[in-house]
PDB file of C-alpha atoms in Angstrom:
ATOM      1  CA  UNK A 228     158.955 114.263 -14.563  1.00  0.00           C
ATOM      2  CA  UNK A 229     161.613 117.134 -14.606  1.00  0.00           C
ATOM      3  CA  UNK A 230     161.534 117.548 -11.367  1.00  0.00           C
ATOM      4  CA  UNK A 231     161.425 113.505 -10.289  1.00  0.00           C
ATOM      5  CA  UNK A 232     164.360 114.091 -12.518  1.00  0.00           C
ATOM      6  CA  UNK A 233     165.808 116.744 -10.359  1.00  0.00           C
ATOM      7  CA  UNK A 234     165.689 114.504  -7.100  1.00  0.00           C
ATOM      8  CA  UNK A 235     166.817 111.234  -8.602  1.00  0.00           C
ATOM      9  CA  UNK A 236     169.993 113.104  -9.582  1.00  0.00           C
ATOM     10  CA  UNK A 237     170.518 113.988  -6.070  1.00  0.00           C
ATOM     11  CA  UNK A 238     169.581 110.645  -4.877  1.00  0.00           C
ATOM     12  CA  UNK A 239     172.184 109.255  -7.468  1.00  0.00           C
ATOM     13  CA  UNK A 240     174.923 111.638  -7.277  1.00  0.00           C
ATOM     14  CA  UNK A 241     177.236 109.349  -4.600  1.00  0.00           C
ATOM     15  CA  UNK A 242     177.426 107.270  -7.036  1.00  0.00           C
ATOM     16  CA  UNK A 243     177.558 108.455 -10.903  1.00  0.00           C
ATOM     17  CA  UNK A 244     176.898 112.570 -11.871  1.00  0.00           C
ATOM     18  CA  UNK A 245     174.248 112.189 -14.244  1.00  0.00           C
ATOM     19  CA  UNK A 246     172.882 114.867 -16.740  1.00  0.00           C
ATOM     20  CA  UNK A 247     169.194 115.628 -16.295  1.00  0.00           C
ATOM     21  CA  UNK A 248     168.625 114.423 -19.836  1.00  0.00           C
ATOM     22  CA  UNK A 249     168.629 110.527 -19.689  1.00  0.00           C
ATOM     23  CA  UNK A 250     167.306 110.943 -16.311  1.00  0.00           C
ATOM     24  CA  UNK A 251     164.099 112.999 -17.525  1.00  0.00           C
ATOM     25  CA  UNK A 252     164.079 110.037 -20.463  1.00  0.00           C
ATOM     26  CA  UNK A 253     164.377 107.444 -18.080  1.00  0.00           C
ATOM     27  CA  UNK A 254     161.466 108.632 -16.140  1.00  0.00           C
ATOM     28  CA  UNK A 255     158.866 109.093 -18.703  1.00  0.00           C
ATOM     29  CA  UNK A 256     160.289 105.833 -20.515  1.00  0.00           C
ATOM     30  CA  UNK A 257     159.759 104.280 -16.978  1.00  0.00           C
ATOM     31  CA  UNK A 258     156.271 105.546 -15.862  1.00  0.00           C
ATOM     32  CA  UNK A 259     154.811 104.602 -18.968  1.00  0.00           C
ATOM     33  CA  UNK A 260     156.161 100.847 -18.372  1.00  0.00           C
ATOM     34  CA  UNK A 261     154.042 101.134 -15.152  1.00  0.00           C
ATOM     35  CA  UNK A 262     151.018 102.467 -16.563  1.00  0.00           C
ATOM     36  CA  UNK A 263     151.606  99.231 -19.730  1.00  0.00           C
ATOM     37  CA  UNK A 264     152.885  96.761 -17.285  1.00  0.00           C
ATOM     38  CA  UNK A 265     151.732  97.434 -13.832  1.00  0.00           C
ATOM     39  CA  UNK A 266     153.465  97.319 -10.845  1.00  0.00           C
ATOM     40  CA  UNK A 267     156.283  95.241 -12.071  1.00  0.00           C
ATOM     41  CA  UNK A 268     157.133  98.233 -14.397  1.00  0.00           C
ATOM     42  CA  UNK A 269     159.234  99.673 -11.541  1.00  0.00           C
ATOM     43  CA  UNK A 270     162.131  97.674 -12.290  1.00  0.00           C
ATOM     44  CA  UNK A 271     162.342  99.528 -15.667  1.00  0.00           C
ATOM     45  CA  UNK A 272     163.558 102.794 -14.364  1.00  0.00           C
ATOM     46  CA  UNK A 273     166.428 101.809 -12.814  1.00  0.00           C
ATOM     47  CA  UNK A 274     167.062  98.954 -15.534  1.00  0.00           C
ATOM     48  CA  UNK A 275     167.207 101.964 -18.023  1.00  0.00           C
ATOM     49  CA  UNK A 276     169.565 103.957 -16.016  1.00  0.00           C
ATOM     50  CA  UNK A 277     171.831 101.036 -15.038  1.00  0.00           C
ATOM     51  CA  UNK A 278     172.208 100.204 -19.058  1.00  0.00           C
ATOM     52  CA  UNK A 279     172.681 104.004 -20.230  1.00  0.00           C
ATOM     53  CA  UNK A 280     175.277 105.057 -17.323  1.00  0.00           C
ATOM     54  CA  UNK A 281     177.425 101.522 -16.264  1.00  0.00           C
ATOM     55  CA  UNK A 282     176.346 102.052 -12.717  1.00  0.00           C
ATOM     56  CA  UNK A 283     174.898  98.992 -10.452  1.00  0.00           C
ATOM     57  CA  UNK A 284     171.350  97.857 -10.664  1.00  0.00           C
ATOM     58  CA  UNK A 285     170.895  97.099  -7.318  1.00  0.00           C
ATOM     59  CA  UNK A 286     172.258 100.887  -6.062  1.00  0.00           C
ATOM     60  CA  UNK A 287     169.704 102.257  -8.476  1.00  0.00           C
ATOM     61  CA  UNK A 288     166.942 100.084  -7.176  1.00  0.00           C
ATOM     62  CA  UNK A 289     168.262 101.596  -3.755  1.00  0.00           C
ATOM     63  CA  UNK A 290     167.362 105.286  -4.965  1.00  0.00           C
ATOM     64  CA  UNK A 291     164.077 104.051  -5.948  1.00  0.00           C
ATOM     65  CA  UNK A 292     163.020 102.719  -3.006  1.00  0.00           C
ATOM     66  CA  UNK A 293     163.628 106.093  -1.316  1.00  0.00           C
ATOM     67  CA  UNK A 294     162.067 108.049  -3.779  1.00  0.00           C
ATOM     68  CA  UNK A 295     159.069 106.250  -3.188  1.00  0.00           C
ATOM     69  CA  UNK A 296     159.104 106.509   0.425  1.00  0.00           C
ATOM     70  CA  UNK A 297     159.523 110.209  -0.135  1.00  0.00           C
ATOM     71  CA  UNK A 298     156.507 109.980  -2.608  1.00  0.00           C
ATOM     72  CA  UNK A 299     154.381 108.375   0.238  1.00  0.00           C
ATOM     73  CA  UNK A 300     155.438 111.013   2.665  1.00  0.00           C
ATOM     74  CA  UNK A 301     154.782 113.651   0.410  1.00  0.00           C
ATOM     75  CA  UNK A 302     150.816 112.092  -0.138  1.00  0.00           C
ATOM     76  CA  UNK A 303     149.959 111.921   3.008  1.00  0.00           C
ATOM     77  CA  UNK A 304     151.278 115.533   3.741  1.00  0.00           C
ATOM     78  CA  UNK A 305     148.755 116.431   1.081  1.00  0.00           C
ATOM     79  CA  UNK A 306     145.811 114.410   2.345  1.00  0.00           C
ATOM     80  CA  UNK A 307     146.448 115.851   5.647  1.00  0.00           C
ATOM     81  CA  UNK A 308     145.761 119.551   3.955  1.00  0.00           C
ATOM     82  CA  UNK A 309     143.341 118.499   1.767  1.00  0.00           C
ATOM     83  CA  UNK A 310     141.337 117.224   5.311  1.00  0.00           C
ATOM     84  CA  UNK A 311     142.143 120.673   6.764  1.00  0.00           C
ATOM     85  CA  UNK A 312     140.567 122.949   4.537  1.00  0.00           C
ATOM     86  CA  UNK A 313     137.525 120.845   2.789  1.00  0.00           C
ATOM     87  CA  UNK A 314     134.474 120.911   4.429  1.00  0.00           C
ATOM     88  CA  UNK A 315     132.815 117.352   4.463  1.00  0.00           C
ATOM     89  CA  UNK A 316     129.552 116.095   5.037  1.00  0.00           C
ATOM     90  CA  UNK A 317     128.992 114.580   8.843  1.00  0.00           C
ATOM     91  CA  UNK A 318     127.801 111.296   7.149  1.00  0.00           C
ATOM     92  CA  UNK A 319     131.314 110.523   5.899  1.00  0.00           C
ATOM     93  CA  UNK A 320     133.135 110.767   9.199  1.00  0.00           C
ATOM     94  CA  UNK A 321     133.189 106.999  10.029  1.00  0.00           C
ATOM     95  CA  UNK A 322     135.718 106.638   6.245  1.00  0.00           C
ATOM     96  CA  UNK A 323     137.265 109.869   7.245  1.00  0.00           C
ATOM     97  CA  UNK A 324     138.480 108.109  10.508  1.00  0.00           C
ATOM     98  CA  UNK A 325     139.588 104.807   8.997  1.00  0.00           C
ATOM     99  CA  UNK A 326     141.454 107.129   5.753  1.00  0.00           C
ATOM    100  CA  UNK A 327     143.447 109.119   8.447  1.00  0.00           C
ATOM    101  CA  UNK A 328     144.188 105.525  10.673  1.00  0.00           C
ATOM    102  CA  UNK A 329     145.597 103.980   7.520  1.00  0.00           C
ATOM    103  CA  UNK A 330     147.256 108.034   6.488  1.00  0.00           C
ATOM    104  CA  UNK A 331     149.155 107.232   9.956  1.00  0.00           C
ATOM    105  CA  UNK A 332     150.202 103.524   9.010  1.00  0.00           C
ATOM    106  CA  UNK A 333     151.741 104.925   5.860  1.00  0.00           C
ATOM    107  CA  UNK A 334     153.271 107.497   7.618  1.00  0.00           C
ATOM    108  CA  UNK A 335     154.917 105.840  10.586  1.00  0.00           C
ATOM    109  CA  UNK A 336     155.589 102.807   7.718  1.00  0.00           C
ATOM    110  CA  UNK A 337     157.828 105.451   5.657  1.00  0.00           C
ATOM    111  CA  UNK A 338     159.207 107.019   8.654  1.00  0.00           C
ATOM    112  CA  UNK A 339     160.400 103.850   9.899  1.00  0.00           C
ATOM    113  CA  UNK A 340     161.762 102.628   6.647  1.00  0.00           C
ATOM    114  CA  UNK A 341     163.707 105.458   6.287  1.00  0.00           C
ATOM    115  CA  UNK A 342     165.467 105.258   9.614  1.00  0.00           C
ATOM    116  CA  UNK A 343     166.087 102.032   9.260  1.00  0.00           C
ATOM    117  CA  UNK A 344     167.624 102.808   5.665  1.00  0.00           C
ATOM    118  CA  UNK A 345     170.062 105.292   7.607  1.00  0.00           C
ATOM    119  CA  UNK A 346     170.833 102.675  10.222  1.00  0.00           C
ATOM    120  CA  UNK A 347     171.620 100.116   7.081  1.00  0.00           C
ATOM    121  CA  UNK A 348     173.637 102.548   5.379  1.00  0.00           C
ATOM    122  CA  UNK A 349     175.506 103.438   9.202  1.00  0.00           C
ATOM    123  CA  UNK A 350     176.717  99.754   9.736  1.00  0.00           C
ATOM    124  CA  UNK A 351     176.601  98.197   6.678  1.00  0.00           C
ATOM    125  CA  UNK A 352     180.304  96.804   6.747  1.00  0.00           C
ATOM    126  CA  UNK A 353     179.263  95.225  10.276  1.00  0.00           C
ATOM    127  CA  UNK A 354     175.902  93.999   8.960  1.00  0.00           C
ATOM    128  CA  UNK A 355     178.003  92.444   5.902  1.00  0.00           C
ATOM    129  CA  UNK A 356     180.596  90.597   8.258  1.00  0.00           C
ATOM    130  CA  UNK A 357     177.743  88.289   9.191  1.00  0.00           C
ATOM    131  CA  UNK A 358     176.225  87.547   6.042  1.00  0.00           C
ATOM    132  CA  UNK A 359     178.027  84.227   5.024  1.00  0.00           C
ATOM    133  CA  UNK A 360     177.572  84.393   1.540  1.00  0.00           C
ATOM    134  CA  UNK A 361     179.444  86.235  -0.839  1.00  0.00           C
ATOM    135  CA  UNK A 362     177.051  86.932  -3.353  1.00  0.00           C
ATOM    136  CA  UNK A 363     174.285  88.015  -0.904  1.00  0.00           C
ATOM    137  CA  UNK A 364     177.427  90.672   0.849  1.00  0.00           C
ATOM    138  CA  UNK A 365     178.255  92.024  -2.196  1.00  0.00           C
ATOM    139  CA  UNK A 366     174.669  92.667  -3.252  1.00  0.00           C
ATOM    140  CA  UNK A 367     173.861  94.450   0.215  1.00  0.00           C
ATOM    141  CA  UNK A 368     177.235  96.283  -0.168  1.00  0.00           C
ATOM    142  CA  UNK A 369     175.936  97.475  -3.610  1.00  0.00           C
ATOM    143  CA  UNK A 370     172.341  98.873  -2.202  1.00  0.00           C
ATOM    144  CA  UNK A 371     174.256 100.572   0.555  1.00  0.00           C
ATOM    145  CA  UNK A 372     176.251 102.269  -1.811  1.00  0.00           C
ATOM    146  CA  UNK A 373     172.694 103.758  -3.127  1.00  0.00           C
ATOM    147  CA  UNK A 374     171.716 104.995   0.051  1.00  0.00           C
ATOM    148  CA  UNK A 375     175.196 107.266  -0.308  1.00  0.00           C
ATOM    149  CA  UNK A 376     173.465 110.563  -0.111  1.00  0.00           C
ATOM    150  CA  UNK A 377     171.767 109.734   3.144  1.00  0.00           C
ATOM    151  CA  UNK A 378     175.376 110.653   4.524  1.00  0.00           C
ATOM    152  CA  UNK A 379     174.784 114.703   3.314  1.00  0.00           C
ATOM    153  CA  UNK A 380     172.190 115.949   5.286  1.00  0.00           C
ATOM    154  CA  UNK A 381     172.010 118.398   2.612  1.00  0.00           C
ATOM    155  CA  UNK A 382     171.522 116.277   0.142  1.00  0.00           C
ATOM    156  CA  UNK A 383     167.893 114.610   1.791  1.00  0.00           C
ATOM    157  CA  UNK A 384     167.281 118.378   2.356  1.00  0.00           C
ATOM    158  CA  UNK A 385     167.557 118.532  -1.346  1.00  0.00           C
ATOM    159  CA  UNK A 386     165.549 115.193  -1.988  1.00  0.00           C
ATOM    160  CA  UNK A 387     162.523 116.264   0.011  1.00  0.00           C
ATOM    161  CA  UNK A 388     162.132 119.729  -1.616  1.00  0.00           C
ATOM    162  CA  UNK A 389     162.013 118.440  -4.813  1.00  0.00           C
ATOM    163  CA  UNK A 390     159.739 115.920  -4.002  1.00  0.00           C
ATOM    164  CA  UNK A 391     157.498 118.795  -2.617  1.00  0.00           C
ATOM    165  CA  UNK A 392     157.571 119.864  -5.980  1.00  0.00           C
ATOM    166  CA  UNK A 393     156.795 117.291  -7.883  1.00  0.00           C
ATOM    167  CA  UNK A 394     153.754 117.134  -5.948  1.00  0.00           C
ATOM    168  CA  UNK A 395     152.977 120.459  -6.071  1.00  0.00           C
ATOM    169  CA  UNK A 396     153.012 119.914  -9.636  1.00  0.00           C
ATOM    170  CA  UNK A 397     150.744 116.720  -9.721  1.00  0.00           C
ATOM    171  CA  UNK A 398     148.572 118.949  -7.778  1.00  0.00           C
ATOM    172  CA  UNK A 399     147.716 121.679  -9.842  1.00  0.00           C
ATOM    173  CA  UNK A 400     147.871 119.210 -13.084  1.00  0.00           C
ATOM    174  CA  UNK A 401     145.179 117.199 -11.190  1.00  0.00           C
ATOM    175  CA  UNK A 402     143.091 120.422 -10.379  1.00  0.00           C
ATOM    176  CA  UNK A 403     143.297 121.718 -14.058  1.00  0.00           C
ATOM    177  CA  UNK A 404     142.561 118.410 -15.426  1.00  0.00           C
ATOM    178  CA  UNK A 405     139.431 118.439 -13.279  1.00  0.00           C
ATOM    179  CA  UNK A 406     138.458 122.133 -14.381  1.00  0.00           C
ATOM    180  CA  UNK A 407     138.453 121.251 -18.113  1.00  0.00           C
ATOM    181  CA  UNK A 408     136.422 118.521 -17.328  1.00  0.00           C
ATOM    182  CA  UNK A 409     133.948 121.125 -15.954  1.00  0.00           C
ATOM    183  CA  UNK A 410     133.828 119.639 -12.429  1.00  0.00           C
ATOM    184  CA  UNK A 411     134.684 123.457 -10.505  1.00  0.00           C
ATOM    185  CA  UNK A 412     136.098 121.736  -7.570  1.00  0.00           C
ATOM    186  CA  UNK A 413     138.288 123.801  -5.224  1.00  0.00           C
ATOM    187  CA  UNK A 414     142.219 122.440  -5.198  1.00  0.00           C
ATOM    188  CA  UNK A 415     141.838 121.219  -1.976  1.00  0.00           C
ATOM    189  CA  UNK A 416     138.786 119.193  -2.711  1.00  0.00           C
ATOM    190  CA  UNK A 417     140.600 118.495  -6.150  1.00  0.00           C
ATOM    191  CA  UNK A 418     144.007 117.322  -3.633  1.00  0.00           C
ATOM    192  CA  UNK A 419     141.349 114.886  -1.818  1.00  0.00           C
ATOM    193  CA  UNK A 420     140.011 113.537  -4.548  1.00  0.00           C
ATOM    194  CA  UNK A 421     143.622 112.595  -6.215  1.00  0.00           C
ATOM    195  CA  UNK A 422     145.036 111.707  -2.956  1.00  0.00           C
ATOM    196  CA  UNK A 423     142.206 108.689  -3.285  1.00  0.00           C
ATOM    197  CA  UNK A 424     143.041 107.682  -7.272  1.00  0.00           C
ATOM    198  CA  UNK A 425     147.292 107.878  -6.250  1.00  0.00           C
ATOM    199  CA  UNK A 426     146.305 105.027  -3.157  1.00  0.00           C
ATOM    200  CA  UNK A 427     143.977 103.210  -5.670  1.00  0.00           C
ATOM    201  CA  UNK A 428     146.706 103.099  -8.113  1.00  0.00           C
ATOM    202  CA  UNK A 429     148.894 101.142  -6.271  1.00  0.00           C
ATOM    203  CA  UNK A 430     147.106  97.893  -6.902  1.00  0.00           C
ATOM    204  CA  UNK A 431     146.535  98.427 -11.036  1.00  0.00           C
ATOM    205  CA  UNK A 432     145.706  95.851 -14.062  1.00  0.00           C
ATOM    206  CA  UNK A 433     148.326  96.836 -16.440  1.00  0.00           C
ATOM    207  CA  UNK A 434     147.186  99.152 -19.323  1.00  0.00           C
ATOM    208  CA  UNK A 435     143.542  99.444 -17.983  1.00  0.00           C
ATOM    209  CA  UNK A 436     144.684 100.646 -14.445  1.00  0.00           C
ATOM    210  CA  UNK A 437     141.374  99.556 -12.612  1.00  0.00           C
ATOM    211  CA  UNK A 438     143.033 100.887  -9.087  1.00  0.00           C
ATOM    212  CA  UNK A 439     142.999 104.430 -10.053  1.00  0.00           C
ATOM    213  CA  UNK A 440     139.933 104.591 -11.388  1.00  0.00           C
ATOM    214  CA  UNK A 441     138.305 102.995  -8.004  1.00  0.00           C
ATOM    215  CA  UNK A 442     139.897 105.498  -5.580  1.00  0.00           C
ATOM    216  CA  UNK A 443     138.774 108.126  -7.823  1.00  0.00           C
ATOM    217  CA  UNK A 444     135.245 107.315  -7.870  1.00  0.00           C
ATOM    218  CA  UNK A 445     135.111 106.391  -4.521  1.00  0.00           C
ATOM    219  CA  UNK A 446     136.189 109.940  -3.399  1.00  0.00           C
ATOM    220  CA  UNK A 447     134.142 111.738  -6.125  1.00  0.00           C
ATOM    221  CA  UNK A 448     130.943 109.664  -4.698  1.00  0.00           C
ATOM    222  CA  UNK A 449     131.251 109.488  -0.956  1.00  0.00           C
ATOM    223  CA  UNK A 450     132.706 113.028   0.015  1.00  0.00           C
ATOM    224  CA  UNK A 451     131.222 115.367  -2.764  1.00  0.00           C
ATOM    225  CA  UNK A 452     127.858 113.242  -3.773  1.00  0.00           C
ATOM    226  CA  UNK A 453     128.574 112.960  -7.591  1.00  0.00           C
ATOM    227  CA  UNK A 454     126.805 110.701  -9.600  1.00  0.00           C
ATOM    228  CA  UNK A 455     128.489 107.091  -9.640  1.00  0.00           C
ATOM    229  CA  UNK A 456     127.834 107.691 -13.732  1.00  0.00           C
ATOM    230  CA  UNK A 457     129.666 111.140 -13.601  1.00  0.00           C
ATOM    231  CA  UNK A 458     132.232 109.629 -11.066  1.00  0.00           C
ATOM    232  CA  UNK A 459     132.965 106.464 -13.355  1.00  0.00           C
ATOM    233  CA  UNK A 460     132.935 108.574 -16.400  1.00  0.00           C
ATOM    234  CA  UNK A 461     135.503 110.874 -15.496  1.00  0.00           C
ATOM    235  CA  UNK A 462     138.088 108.662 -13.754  1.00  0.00           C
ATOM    236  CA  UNK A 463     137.969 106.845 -17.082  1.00  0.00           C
ATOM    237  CA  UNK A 464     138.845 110.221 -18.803  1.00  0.00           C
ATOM    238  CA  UNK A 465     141.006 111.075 -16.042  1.00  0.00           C
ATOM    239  CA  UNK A 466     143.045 108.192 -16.018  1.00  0.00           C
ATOM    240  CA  UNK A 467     143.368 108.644 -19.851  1.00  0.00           C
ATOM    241  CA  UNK A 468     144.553 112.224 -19.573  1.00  0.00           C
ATOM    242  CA  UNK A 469     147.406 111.367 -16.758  1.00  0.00           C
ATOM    243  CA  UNK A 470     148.283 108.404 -18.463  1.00  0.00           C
ATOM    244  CA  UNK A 471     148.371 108.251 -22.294  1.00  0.00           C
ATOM    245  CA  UNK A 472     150.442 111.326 -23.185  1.00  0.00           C
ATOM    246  CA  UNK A 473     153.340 110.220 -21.019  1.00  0.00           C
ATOM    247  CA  UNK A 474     152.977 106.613 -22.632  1.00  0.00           C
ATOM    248  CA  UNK A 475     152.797 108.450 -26.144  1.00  0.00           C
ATOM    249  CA  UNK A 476     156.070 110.318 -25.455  1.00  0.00           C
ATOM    250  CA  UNK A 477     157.684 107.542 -24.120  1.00  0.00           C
ATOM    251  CA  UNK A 478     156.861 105.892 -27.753  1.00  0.00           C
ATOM    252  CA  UNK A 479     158.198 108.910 -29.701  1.00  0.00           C
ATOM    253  CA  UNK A 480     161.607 108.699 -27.799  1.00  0.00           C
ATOM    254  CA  UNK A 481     162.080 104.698 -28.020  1.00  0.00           C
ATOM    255  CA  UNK A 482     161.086 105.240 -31.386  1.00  0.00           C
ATOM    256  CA  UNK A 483     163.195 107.666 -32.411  1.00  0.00           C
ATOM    257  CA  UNK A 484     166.365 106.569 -30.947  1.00  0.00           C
ATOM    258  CA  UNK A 485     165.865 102.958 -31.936  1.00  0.00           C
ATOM    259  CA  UNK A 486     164.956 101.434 -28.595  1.00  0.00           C
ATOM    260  CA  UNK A 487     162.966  99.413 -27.478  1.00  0.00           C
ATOM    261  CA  UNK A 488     162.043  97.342 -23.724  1.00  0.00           C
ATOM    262  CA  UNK A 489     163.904  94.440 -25.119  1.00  0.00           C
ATOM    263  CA  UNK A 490     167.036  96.410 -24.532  1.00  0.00           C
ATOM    264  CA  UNK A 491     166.716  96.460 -21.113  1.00  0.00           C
ATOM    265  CA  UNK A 492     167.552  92.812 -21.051  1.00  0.00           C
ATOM    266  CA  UNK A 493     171.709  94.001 -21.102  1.00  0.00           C
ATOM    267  CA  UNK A 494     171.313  96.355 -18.016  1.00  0.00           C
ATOM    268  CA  UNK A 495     171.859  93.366 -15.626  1.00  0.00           C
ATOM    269  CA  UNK A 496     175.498  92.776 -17.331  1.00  0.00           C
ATOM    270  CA  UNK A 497     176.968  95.432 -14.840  1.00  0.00           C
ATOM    271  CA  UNK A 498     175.959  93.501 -12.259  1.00  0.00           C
TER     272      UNK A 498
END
């Protein structure tokens, strides 16, 4: 989360200079809304930094789009290691093949998102002269404005390290987590394995995950032959251990500055 903080700062920086502090918050505050609310948690993130810092909802939104695409890059980097340097059984080739086919969807999906973010951002004042409503102009104008730091090649250098980071970090966290669990998995096997439970978590029940949980055991079970009891076991544990203790700070924090998700419900006034 420090380091998600790290990037969103330079993703944000066009717009507002930020202190890493209610950025970190706003992260942990905003994951565990995911992991509680599902998908729909997303919003909260840039709800909470909108309220806290008087900048525009929809720009944040903007730097959370990226940062995702840059999260989906970053994942399918890893897979593409992980597939390098783990020797499979020959029996799992055929959902090898369809993995990497759908690996190249989300790849060529991100790639083309982002260039068509920097065209956007490019000729937004053109793109704006034909949209005949005033609302709908103003609100594109507003998510260009978060798409600022695409202008500083430097600055997407920046993005994309970090990013490397954080998922460096997820990485060995993941592998560790394994270990205590006393599954001795190598961290490439480890990578392959969480590569599978970060795609299943995209489609999640909120606050019993479900998603996560599936790709987990799905990996665990058709490349390395555990036991579906082992495999559903530990994702249960393992989405516990990622999960919980960010949910548990986030708690702590709302609690102890007097918060709570009903705030949130101001953060639209700067709009």
């Amino acid at each position: 989360y420090l380091f998600r903080a790290f990037r969103w700062q330079v993703l944000l920086k066009p717009l507002k200079t930020i202190r890493i502090g209610p950025l970190f918050s706003a992260n942990v505050v905003g994951f565990s809304a995911i992991f509680i609310l599902g998908r729909a948690g997303e919003l909260i993130r840039p709800l909470w930094v909108t309220r806290r810092e008087q900048i525009s909802l929809t720009s944040s939104v903007a730097t959370i789009l990226v940062a995702r695409f840059l999260d989906s890059l970053m994942l399918i980097v890893l897979f593409g290691l992980a597939l390098l340097l783990v020797q499979l059984p020959p029996a799992t080739n055929g959902v090898l093949t369809t993995m990497k086919n759908a690996a190249w969807v989300m790849v060529l999906g991100s790639v083309a998102a982002i260039v068509f973010l920097f065209f956007f951002r490019s000729n937004i004042d053109r793109i704006v002269g034909h949209v005949p409503f005033v609302r709908a102009a103003s609100l594109l104008r507003k998510f260009s404005e978060g798409l600022s730091f695409l202008q500083r090649g430097s600055s997407l250098t920046l993005a994309i390290a970090y990013s490397a980071a954080v998922w460096i970090t997820i990485v060995l966290q993941f592998w560790f987590m394994l270990l205590g669990m006393n599954i001795h998995f190598s961290i490439e096997a480890a990578t392959l394995v969480l590569v599978g439970a970060a795609v299943g978590s995209v489609a999640q029940i909120p606050g019993i995950g479900g998603g996560f949980q599936a790709g987990y055991a799905f990996c665990m079970t058709t490349f390395f032959a555990i036991p579906p009891e082992q495999a559903i076991a530990t994702s249960l544990a393992a989405w516990f251990l990622s999960n919980v203790p960010t949910t548990a700070v986030a708690v702590l924090y709302m609690l102890s500055h007097g918060l709570s998700l009903k705030d949130l419900r101001t953060a639209t006034a700067t709009e």
